[in-house]
Amino acid sequence: MSLFKARDWWSTVLGEKEEFDQGCLCLADVDNSGNGQDKIIVGSYMGYLRIFNPHPVKTGDGAQAEDLLLEVQLRDPILQVEVGQFVSGTEMLHLAVLHSRKLCVYSVSGTLGNVEHGNQYQIKLMYEHNLQRTACNMTYGSFGGVKGRDLICIQSMDGMLMVFEQESYAFGRFLPGSLLPGPLAYSSRTDSFITVSSCRQVESYKYQVLAFATDADKRQETEQQKLGSGKRLVVDWTLNIGEQALDICIMSFNQSASSVFVLGERNFFCLKDNGQIQFMKKLDCSPSCFLPYCSVSEGTVNTLIGNHNSLLHVYQDVTLKWASQLPHVPVAVRVGSLRDLKGVIVTLSEDGHLQCSYLGTDPSLFQAPKVESRELNYDALDAELKELQKIIKDVNKSQGVWPMTEREDDLKISAMVSPNLDSVSQAPDVEVGTDHVPSVTVKVTLQNRVALQKTKLSVYVQPPLVLSRDQFTFEFTAPEMTRTVAFSVFLKGSYAPPELEGNAVVSYARPTDRSPEGIPRVIQCKFRLPLKLVCLPGQPSKIASHKLTIDTNKPPVSLLSLFPGFANQSEEEQVNVMGFRFLGGSQVTLLASKTSQRYRIQSEQFEDLWLITNELILRLREYFEKQGSKDFACSFSGSMPLQEYFALIDHHFELRKNGEKLEELLSERAVQFRAIQRRLLTRFKDKTPAPLQHLDTLLDGTHQQGWEETVDAAVSHLLKTCLSKSSKEQALSLGSQLSKPRDTSRLKKHITLLCDRLAKGGRLCLSTDAAAPPAMVMPGGCAPIPESDLEERSPEQDSTELFSGHKHPSAEPPVPEVASLQGVSE
């Protein structure tokens, strides 16, 4: 692959699904403007004739409307277009268009426009020749040494050369031994036609020999012809090149010398006009087109050769001087002067990509930046480095022995939650206070592409939500099997869950040639449970101890549109207040401002605010996405409610101390129970009842670390690493053992300090590299936590918001997000 690209000066795409070949491109001053600027003439196999005069405003612009001078659809496919002096009585240039059964000569003219649309161009048919045989290609020149006009020679598919002296037909001659037509060119210095026959040899025929040979209509009488009926067609010279030729071009440097260039399928030949080889070059790639042109060095020739690797090579004789990358495979290449820019390279692809380019020296892969005397933006560099590291990590995860697409297609999973609650609840023995607990049915469908064995489905929901069944096993013995399972979800507890999202995870092993036992794979599907599963409509209250205000950037929305089924008002009314009652009795009120873009959530208990707040944000985002708005955002401008959060921590710590006292009392009684158990086991031996066999398990209450120790260790780790103010704090390390705290003052102090440093611009950027520089604490907003930094956390530590992990006061208080990072185990 070339380091350099052909610099795009102007380009366009011609039509739709049209086909082009090497004879479909020509460059000339076809409208006889006299300014020395060439026009681009393109014909297609679909019969379209187009003439362009590019005028890019800046380099690399595409085609503008005024660049297309003329576009006309002819009735027949266009095999070749050429420009020359084809009309008698004038030396002006005309356009010759070769069809399969017709040759047409047109004049192209333009008239000055009186409006801003510019000049108007049109073509006029001067004359046409209907062909008796199917044409293949043509060439033109001053046959026989005529001056001031060009004659046309057309080669048919059966090897006949038909010569036209402008408006009249001159003669036709069959080439001897012709089987398939080859490329055709005319040498003005030797007055000869040069082609490559099906015998894979270059052949030269004098025009005079063709003119005086036996007429083509008498070909069958060649063996019995008389002396006075004409001369036999004799080849001037031949050269066997051993391969079929793609194209022929003849270059005349002066009146005394000219060269014949032949592009083969594997080699490039340069011949003298008498058939002797000047040089040849073996090509590395399969060529598609070529164009010799004069070199600035005397005695040498430059040649452009395009190949099927989308490369354009520049040779000086046999030496490769330049290689440029093209955006397409060229089938025709020309060089001309466009808009006072000399030496523009024009290439045409098989599917109609037309490009004007030049050979630049700027590398396309790298460009040296300008040296600026300014300070580096370390924050921007750090953000860019993290983004690149995330991309590299994602690529490393996705790439493996098997493609990701095949891995995902092995098994498909989908989950559907019933829109209505179960008519008969699947939780008949579960009650929360005085409320009857409802349930909802979830259906999970699995469809396999290949045979799989021991496929396991596990379903997870957030406690206190429980499942009627959470484990399933399948055997997919044949491809394209579909299995559907149904289970119910209901509430089993007197507190609200942190979120209503569930997760269905499928694990399976796919056998491969390298691993017959199977490669373990996992796919998952998330589903959302309805709010009415844990909440009922309630009476709104204007009085509340705890309030939370959410600001948005969109007009207020009726709460009836967001929470259908939770309002008592009619649908025609604008609902801006709504009450919610959790199963168990807790009340939450939601208010929407009529004038501003704010929503308020309030309740008597601080821990009850989170679920309604989360549901409000999710439903607002879904509402505006359906409206086509993608810039919805919400924010919280108040102060952090740390005092309410600390009150929950203190309450949990007191309950934990009381629970530890009860555990000590039970452990004393456990010694007595174990003694009784040993006597019973010895006496009854194998007849021991099952409950007695598991008595040790019930009585063993091994002490485990509680919530306060782990959170304090995690927050301390952050304060001494990425959120530290100095290198001295980073030098401190946490102890390997966690000790039981006397109270919660140290923990609350660390949480307060954590929030303060985050508010001042601290970032949670953890790195496994010990030599990595510390993150700088800059004033400003708090940056989000990268997902890559949260990969190592455990499921118990997966908390994404400040209050999302809330449980009942008798359970553990919510863990802040910073407590779920690495370093908890220290």
PDB file of N, CA, C and O in Angstrom, residues 93 98 152 165 213 251 268 331 353 516 533 565 570 639-640 696 750 776 789 791 793:
ATOM      1  N   LEU A  93     -12.756  21.273 -33.985  1.00  0.00           N
ATOM      2  CA  LEU A  93     -12.847  19.958 -33.366  1.00  0.00           C
ATOM      3  C   LEU A  93     -14.299  19.518 -33.244  1.00  0.00           C
ATOM      4  O   LEU A  93     -15.191  20.323 -32.935  1.00  0.00           O
ATOM      5  N   LEU A  98     -18.878   6.338 -30.826  1.00  0.00           N
ATOM      6  CA  LEU A  98     -18.993   5.021 -31.435  1.00  0.00           C
ATOM      7  C   LEU A  98     -20.002   4.185 -30.665  1.00  0.00           C
ATOM      8  O   LEU A  98     -19.855   3.963 -29.454  1.00  0.00           O
ATOM      9  N   ILE A 152     -11.273   8.192 -39.737  1.00  0.00           N
ATOM     10  CA  ILE A 152     -11.638   7.271 -38.668  1.00  0.00           C
ATOM     11  C   ILE A 152     -11.566   5.849 -39.186  1.00  0.00           C
ATOM     12  O   ILE A 152     -12.051   5.553 -40.288  1.00  0.00           O
ATOM     13  N   GLU A 165     -13.691   8.288 -44.564  1.00  0.00           N
ATOM     14  CA  GLU A 165     -13.109   9.591 -44.869  1.00  0.00           C
ATOM     15  C   GLU A 165     -14.160  10.656 -44.579  1.00  0.00           C
ATOM     16  O   GLU A 165     -14.882  11.128 -45.464  1.00  0.00           O
ATOM     17  N   ALA A 213      -5.341  -3.438 -51.063  1.00  0.00           N
ATOM     18  CA  ALA A 213      -5.563  -4.879 -50.926  1.00  0.00           C
ATOM     19  C   ALA A 213      -6.924  -5.262 -51.475  1.00  0.00           C
ATOM     20  O   ALA A 213      -7.739  -4.414 -51.869  1.00  0.00           O
ATOM     21  N   MET A 251       3.529   7.151 -29.155  1.00  0.00           N
ATOM     22  CA  MET A 251       4.064   8.464 -28.827  1.00  0.00           C
ATOM     23  C   MET A 251       5.093   8.856 -29.871  1.00  0.00           C
ATOM     24  O   MET A 251       6.015   8.082 -30.179  1.00  0.00           O
ATOM     25  N   PHE A 268       4.850  -4.657 -19.407  1.00  0.00           N
ATOM     26  CA  PHE A 268       4.704  -3.392 -20.116  1.00  0.00           C
ATOM     27  C   PHE A 268       5.846  -3.293 -21.130  1.00  0.00           C
ATOM     28  O   PHE A 268       7.020  -3.408 -20.770  1.00  0.00           O
ATOM     29  N   VAL A 331     -10.224   2.348 -14.825  1.00  0.00           N
ATOM     30  CA  VAL A 331     -10.246   1.636 -16.100  1.00  0.00           C
ATOM     31  C   VAL A 331      -9.801   2.540 -17.242  1.00  0.00           C
ATOM     32  O   VAL A 331      -9.559   2.061 -18.355  1.00  0.00           O
ATOM     33  N   HIS A 353     -16.904   6.366 -10.897  1.00  0.00           N
ATOM     34  CA  HIS A 353     -16.211   7.337 -10.054  1.00  0.00           C
ATOM     35  C   HIS A 353     -15.215   8.118 -10.912  1.00  0.00           C
ATOM     36  O   HIS A 353     -14.226   7.565 -11.380  1.00  0.00           O
ATOM     37  N   PRO A 516     -13.715 -29.398  22.479  1.00  0.00           N
ATOM     38  CA  PRO A 516     -14.955 -30.179  22.364  1.00  0.00           C
ATOM     39  C   PRO A 516     -15.878 -30.025  23.562  1.00  0.00           C
ATOM     40  O   PRO A 516     -17.093 -30.161  23.424  1.00  0.00           O
ATOM     41  N   LEU A 533     -46.344  -2.465  40.811  1.00  0.00           N
ATOM     42  CA  LEU A 533     -46.042  -3.701  41.524  1.00  0.00           C
ATOM     43  C   LEU A 533     -45.694  -3.436  42.983  1.00  0.00           C
ATOM     44  O   LEU A 533     -45.918  -4.285  43.848  1.00  0.00           O
ATOM     45  N   GLY A 565     -52.629   5.904  35.373  1.00  0.00           N
ATOM     46  CA  GLY A 565     -53.129   4.943  36.353  1.00  0.00           C
ATOM     47  C   GLY A 565     -52.871   5.330  37.782  1.00  0.00           C
ATOM     48  O   GLY A 565     -53.302   4.622  38.694  1.00  0.00           O
ATOM     49  N   SER A 570     -59.820  13.331  35.815  1.00  0.00           N
ATOM     50  CA  SER A 570     -60.129  12.928  34.444  1.00  0.00           C
ATOM     51  C   SER A 570     -58.954  13.259  33.541  1.00  0.00           C
ATOM     52  O   SER A 570     -58.132  14.123  33.853  1.00  0.00           O
ATOM     53  N   SER A 639     -28.167  21.636  47.917  1.00  0.00           N
ATOM     54  CA  SER A 639     -27.017  21.099  48.632  1.00  0.00           C
ATOM     55  C   SER A 639     -27.203  19.610  48.886  1.00  0.00           C
ATOM     56  O   SER A 639     -28.322  19.092  48.894  1.00  0.00           O
ATOM     57  N   MET A 640     -26.083  18.923  49.091  1.00  0.00           N
ATOM     58  CA  MET A 640     -26.151  17.481  49.338  1.00  0.00           C
ATOM     59  C   MET A 640     -26.836  17.210  50.674  1.00  0.00           C
ATOM     60  O   MET A 640     -26.452  17.785  51.709  1.00  0.00           O
ATOM     61  N   ASP A 696     -25.319 -27.792  63.752  1.00  0.00           N
ATOM     62  CA  ASP A 696     -24.085 -26.998  63.775  1.00  0.00           C
ATOM     63  C   ASP A 696     -24.158 -25.827  62.803  1.00  0.00           C
ATOM     64  O   ASP A 696     -23.695 -24.723  63.105  1.00  0.00           O
ATOM     65  N   HIS A 750     -15.166  11.387  56.778  1.00  0.00           N
ATOM     66  CA  HIS A 750     -14.560  11.017  55.500  1.00  0.00           C
ATOM     67  C   HIS A 750     -15.531  11.216  54.340  1.00  0.00           C
ATOM     68  O   HIS A 750     -15.130  11.656  53.248  1.00  0.00           O
ATOM     69  N   MET A 776      -4.969  15.998  39.049  1.00  0.00           N
ATOM     70  CA  MET A 776      -4.935  17.357  39.553  1.00  0.00           C
ATOM     71  C   MET A 776      -6.331  17.772  39.993  1.00  0.00           C
ATOM     72  O   MET A 776      -7.318  17.491  39.329  1.00  0.00           O
ATOM     73  N   ASP A 789     -13.301   2.243  35.201  1.00  0.00           N
ATOM     74  CA  ASP A 789     -12.794   2.213  36.556  1.00  0.00           C
ATOM     75  C   ASP A 789     -13.684   1.412  37.492  1.00  0.00           C
ATOM     76  O   ASP A 789     -13.340   1.216  38.658  1.00  0.00           O
ATOM     77  N   GLU A 791     -14.974  -1.720  36.746  1.00  0.00           N
ATOM     78  CA  GLU A 791     -15.138  -3.089  36.269  1.00  0.00           C
ATOM     79  C   GLU A 791     -14.888  -4.127  37.351  1.00  0.00           C
ATOM     80  O   GLU A 791     -15.441  -5.208  37.307  1.00  0.00           O
ATOM     81  N   ARG A 793     -15.679  -4.115  40.511  1.00  0.00           N
ATOM     82  CA  ARG A 793     -16.503  -4.110  41.710  1.00  0.00           C
ATOM     83  C   ARG A 793     -17.378  -5.358  41.757  1.00  0.00           C
ATOM     84  O   ARG A 793     -17.732  -5.939  40.729  1.00  0.00           O
TER      85      ARG A 793
END
